[in-house]
Tab-separated table of C-alpha atoms in Angstrom:
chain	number	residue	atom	x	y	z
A	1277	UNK	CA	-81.202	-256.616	3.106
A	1278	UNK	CA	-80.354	-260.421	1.653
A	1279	UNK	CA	-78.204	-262.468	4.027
A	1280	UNK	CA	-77.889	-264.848	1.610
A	1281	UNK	CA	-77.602	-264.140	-1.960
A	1282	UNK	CA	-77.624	-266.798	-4.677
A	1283	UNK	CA	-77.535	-265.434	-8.005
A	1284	UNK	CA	-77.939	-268.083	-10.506
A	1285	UNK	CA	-82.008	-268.861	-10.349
A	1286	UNK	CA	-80.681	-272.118	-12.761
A	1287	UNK	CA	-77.511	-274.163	-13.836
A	1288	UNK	CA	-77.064	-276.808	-16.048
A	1289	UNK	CA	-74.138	-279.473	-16.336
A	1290	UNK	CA	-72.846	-282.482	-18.094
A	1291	UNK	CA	-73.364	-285.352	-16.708
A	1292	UNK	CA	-70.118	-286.435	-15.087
A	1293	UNK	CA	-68.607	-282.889	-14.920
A	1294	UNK	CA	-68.203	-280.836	-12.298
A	1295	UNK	CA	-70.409	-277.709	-11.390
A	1296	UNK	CA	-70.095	-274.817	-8.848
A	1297	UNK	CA	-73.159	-273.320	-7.550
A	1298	UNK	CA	-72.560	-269.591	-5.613
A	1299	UNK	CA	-73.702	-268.009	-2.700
A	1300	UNK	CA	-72.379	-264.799	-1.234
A	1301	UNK	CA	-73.783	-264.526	2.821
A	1302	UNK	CA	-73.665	-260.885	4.592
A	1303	UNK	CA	-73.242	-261.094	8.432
A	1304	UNK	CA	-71.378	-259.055	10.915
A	1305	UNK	CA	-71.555	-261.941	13.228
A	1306	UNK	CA	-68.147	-263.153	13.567
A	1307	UNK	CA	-69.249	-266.538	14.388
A	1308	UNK	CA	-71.705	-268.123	11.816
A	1309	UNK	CA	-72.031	-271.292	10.233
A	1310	UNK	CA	-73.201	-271.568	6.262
A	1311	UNK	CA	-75.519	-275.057	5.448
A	1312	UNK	CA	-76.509	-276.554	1.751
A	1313	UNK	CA	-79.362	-277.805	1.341
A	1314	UNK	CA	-80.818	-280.306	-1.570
A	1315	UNK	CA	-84.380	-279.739	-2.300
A	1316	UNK	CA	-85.504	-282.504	-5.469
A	1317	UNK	CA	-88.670	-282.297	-7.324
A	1318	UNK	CA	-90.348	-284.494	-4.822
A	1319	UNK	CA	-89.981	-281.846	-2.447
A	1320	UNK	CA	-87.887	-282.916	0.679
A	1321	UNK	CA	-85.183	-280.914	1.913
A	1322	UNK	CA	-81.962	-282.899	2.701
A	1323	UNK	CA	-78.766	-281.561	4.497
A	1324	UNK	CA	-75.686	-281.603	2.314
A	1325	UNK	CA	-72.872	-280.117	4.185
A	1326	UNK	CA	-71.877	-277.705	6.551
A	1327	UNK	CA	-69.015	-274.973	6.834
A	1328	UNK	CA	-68.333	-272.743	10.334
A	1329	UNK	CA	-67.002	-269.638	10.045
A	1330	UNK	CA	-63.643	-270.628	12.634
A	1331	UNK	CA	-62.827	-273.650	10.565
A	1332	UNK	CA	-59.563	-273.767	8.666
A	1333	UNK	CA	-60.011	-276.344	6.055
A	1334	UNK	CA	-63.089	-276.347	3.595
A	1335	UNK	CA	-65.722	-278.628	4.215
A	1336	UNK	CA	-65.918	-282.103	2.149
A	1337	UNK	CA	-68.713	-284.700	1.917
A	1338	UNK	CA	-68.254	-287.307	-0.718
A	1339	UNK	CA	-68.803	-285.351	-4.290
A	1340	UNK	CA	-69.840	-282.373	-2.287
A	1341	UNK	CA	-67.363	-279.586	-1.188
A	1342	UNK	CA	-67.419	-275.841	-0.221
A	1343	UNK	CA	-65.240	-273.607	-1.284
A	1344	UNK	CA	-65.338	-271.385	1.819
A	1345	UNK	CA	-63.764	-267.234	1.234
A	1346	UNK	CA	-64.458	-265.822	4.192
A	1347	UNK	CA	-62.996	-262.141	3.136
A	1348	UNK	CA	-64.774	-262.001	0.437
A	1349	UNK	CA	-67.963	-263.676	2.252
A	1350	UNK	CA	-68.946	-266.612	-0.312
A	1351	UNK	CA	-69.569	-269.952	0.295
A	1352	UNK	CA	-69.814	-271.943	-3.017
A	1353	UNK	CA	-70.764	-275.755	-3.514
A	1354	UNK	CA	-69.110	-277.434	-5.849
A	1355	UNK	CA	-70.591	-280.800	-6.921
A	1356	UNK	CA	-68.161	-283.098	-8.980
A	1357	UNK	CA	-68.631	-285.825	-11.500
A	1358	UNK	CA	-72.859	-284.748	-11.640
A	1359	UNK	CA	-75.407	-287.204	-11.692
A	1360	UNK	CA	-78.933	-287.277	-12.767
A	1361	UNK	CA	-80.090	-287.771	-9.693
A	1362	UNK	CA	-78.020	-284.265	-8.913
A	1363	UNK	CA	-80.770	-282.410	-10.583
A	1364	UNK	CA	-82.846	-280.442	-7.926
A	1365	UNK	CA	-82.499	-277.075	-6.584
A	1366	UNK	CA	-79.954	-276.267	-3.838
A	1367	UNK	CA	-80.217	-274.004	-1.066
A	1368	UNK	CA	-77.525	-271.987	0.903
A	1369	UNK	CA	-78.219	-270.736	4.358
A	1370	UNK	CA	-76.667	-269.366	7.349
A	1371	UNK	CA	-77.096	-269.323	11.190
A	1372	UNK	CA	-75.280	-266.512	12.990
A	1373	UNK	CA	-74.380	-266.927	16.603
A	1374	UNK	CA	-73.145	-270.550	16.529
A	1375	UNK	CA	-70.609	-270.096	19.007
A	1376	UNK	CA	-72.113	-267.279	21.212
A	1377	UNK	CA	-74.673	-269.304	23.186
A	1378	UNK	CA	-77.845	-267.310	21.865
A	1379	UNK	CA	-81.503	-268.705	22.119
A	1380	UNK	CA	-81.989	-268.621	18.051
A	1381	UNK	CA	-80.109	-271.130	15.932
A	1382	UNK	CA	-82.677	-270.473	12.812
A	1383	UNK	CA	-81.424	-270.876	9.518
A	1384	UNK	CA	-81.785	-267.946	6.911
A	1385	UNK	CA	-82.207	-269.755	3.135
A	1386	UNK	CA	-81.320	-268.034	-0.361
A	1387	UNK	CA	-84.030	-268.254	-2.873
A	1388	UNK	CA	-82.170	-270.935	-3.895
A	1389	UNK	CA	-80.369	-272.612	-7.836
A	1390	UNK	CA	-82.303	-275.022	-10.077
A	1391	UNK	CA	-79.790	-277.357	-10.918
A	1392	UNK	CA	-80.298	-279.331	-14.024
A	1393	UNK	CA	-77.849	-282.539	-15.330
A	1394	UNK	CA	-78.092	-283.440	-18.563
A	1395	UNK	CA	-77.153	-286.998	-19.942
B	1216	UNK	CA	-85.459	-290.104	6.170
B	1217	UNK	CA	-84.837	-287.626	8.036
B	1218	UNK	CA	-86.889	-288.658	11.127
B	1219	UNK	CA	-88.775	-285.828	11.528
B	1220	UNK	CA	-92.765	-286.471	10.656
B	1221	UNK	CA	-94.875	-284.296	9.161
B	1222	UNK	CA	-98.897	-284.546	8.693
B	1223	UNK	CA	-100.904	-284.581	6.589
B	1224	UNK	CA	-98.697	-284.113	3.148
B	1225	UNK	CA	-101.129	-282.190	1.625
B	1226	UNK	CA	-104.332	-280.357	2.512
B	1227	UNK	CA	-107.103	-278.646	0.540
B	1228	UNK	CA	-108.971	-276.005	2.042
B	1229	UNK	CA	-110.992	-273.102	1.785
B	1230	UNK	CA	-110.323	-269.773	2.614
B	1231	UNK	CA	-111.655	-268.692	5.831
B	1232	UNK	CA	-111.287	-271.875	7.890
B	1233	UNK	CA	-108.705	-272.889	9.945
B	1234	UNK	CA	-106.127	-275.746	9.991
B	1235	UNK	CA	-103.879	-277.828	12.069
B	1236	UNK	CA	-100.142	-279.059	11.226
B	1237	UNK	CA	-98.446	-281.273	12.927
B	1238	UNK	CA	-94.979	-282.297	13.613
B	1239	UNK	CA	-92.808	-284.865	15.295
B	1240	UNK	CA	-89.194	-284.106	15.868
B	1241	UNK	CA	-86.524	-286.529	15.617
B	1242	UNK	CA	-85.742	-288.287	18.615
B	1243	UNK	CA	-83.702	-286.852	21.477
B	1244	UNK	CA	-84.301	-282.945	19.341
B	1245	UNK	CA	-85.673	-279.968	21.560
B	1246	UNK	CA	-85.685	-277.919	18.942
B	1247	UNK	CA	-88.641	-277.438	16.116
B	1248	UNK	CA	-88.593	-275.120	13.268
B	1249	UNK	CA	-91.545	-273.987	11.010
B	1250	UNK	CA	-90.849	-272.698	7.899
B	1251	UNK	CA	-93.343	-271.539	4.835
B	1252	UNK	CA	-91.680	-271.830	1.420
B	1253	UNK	CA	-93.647	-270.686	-1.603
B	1254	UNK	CA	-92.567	-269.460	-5.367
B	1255	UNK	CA	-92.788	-265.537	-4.287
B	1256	UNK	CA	-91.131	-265.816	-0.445
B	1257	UNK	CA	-88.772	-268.534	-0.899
B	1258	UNK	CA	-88.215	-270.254	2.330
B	1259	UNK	CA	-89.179	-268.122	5.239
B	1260	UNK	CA	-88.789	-268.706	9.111
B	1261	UNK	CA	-92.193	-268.627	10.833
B	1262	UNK	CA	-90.775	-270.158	14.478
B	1263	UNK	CA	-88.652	-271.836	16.619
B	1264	UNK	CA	-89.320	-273.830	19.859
B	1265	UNK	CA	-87.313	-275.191	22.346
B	1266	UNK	CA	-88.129	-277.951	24.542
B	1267	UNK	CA	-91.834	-276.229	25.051
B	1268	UNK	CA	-90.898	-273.090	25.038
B	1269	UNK	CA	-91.374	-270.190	22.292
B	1270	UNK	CA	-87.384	-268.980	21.362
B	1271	UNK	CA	-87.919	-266.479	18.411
B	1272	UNK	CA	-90.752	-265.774	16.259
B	1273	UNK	CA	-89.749	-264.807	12.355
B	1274	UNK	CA	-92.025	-263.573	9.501
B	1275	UNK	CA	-95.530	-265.313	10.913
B	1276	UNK	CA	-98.788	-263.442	10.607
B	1277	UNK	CA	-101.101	-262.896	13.765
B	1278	UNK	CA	-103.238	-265.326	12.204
B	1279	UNK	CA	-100.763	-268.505	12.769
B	1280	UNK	CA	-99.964	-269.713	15.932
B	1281	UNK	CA	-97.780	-272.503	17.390
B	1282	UNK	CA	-96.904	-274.755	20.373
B	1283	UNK	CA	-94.638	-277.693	21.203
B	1284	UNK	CA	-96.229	-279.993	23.657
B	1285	UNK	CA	-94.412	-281.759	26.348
B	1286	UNK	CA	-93.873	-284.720	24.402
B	1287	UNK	CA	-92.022	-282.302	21.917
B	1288	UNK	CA	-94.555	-282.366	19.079
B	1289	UNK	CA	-95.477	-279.308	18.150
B	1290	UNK	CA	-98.630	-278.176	16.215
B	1291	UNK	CA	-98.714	-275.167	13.707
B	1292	UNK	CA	-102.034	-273.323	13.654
B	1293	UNK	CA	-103.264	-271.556	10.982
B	1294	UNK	CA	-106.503	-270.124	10.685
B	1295	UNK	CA	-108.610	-267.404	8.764
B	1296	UNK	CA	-106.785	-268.508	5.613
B	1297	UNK	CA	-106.413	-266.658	2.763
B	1298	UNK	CA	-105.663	-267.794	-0.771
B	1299	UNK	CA	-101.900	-266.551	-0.078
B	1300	UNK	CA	-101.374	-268.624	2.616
B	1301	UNK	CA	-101.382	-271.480	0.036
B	1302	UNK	CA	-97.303	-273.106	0.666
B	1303	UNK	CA	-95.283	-275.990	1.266
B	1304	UNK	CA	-94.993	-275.880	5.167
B	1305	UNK	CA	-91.623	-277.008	6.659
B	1306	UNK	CA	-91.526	-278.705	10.207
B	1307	UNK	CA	-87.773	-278.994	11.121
B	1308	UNK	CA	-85.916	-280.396	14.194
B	1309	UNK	CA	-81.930	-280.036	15.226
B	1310	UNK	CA	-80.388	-281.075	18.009
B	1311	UNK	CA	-79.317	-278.535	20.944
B	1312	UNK	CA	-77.136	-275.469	19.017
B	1313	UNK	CA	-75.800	-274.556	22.734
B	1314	UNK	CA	-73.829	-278.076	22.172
B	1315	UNK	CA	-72.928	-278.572	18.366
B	1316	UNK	CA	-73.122	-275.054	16.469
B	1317	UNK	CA	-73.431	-276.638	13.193
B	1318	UNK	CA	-76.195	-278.844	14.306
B	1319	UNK	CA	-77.771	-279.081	10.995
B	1320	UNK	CA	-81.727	-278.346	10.407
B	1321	UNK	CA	-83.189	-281.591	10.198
B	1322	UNK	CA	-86.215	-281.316	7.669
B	1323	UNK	CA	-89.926	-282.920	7.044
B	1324	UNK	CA	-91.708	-284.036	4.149
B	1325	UNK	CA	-93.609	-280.834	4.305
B	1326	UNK	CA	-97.478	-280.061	4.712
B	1327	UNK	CA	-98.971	-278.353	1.030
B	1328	UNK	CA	-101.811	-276.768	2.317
B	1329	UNK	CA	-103.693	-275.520	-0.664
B	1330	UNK	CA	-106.187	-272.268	-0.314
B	1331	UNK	CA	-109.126	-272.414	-2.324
């Protein structure tokens, strides 16, 4: 079965508008923490921002945030005022364990959301 | 940059022989990753290896093999290739989960090995 599920294969925004990209995450691992990735045509993957299942406030980096629901298991990005340089796909994964002092701390990616700005 | 090295960046090769990836961690990581991402699969965990030592293998055939080396590089080892095999391969590094949970996954430039 999917742990991570990202249903929109592609997105496209205005530039300087705001866009939310989804991801739904199955786990019956209490503690877990949920990662976005950016992944731009040149190919490198680069760490966005992080949410952990135990925290109480949703998770902000600059234009990024992440609109954490933990009941109903989703864990959206939300990008605001988009840039060009925004375009890329985007990647939502999960570790499970974080807190439980397991061996594993491998990430588990969706297939992923080809984000597209236009100007 | 991430600080994690990855080479070669790509690699042309044909099927049947074998090949050698390499990766450097960040500094002060244990861990290293290896992931295969192509258009079918997505991004899929191969390995993980802490501070020499195998900690979980994922979806990696019999044919690939790995090892982290005392200076924490670790090589991925791929051999008999097939033309499926042909992927963007992912070295990644993190610093010790048992101490920051959301240690994020710190990632390469990638190795595309292309199967001819």
């Amino acid at each position: 079965a999917q742990k991570i599920t990202q249903t929109q294969p592609g997105m496209f925004v205005q530039e300087k508008e705001a866009v939310t990209l989804d991801c739904t995450y199955d786990t019956s691992d209490p503690s877990y923490g949920l990662f976005w990735y950016k992944q731009p045509s040149s190919g490198e993957m680069i760490f966005l921002i992080y949410q952990g299942s135990y925290d109480q406030q949703n998770a902000t980096e600059g234009r990024y945030s992440l609109n954490f629901q933990k009941a109903r298991k989703s864990a959206n990005l939300v990008i605001s005022a988009s840039q060009l340089g925004d375009s890329a796909m985007y990647f939502c994964a999960m570790r499970e364990g974080v807190y439980g002092g397991g061996s594993n701390y491998k990430l588990t990616f969706g297939k992923g959301t080809l984000l597209t700005v236009n100007p | 940059d991430s600080g994690v090295t990855q080479t070669p960046k790509h690699l042309i090769t044909a099927t049947g022989q074998r090949v050698t990836l390499r990766c450097s961690p960040r500094s002060g990581d244990l861990s290293v990753y290896w992931y295969q991402q192509s258009l079918d699969q997505g991004l899929q965990f191969l390995i993980h290896y802490y501070n020499g030592e195998e900690r979980a293998k994922g979806n990696i055939l019999e044919r690939f093999s790995a090892q982290q080396f005392p200076d924490l590089h670790s090589e991925l080892n791929l051999s008999s290739l097939e033309l499926g095999d042909s992927a963007l391969y992912f070295c990644a590094s993190s610093a010790n989960p048992r101490d920051r949970g959301n240690s994020p996954l710190h990632f390469g430039n990638g190795t595309r090995l292309t199967v001819t």
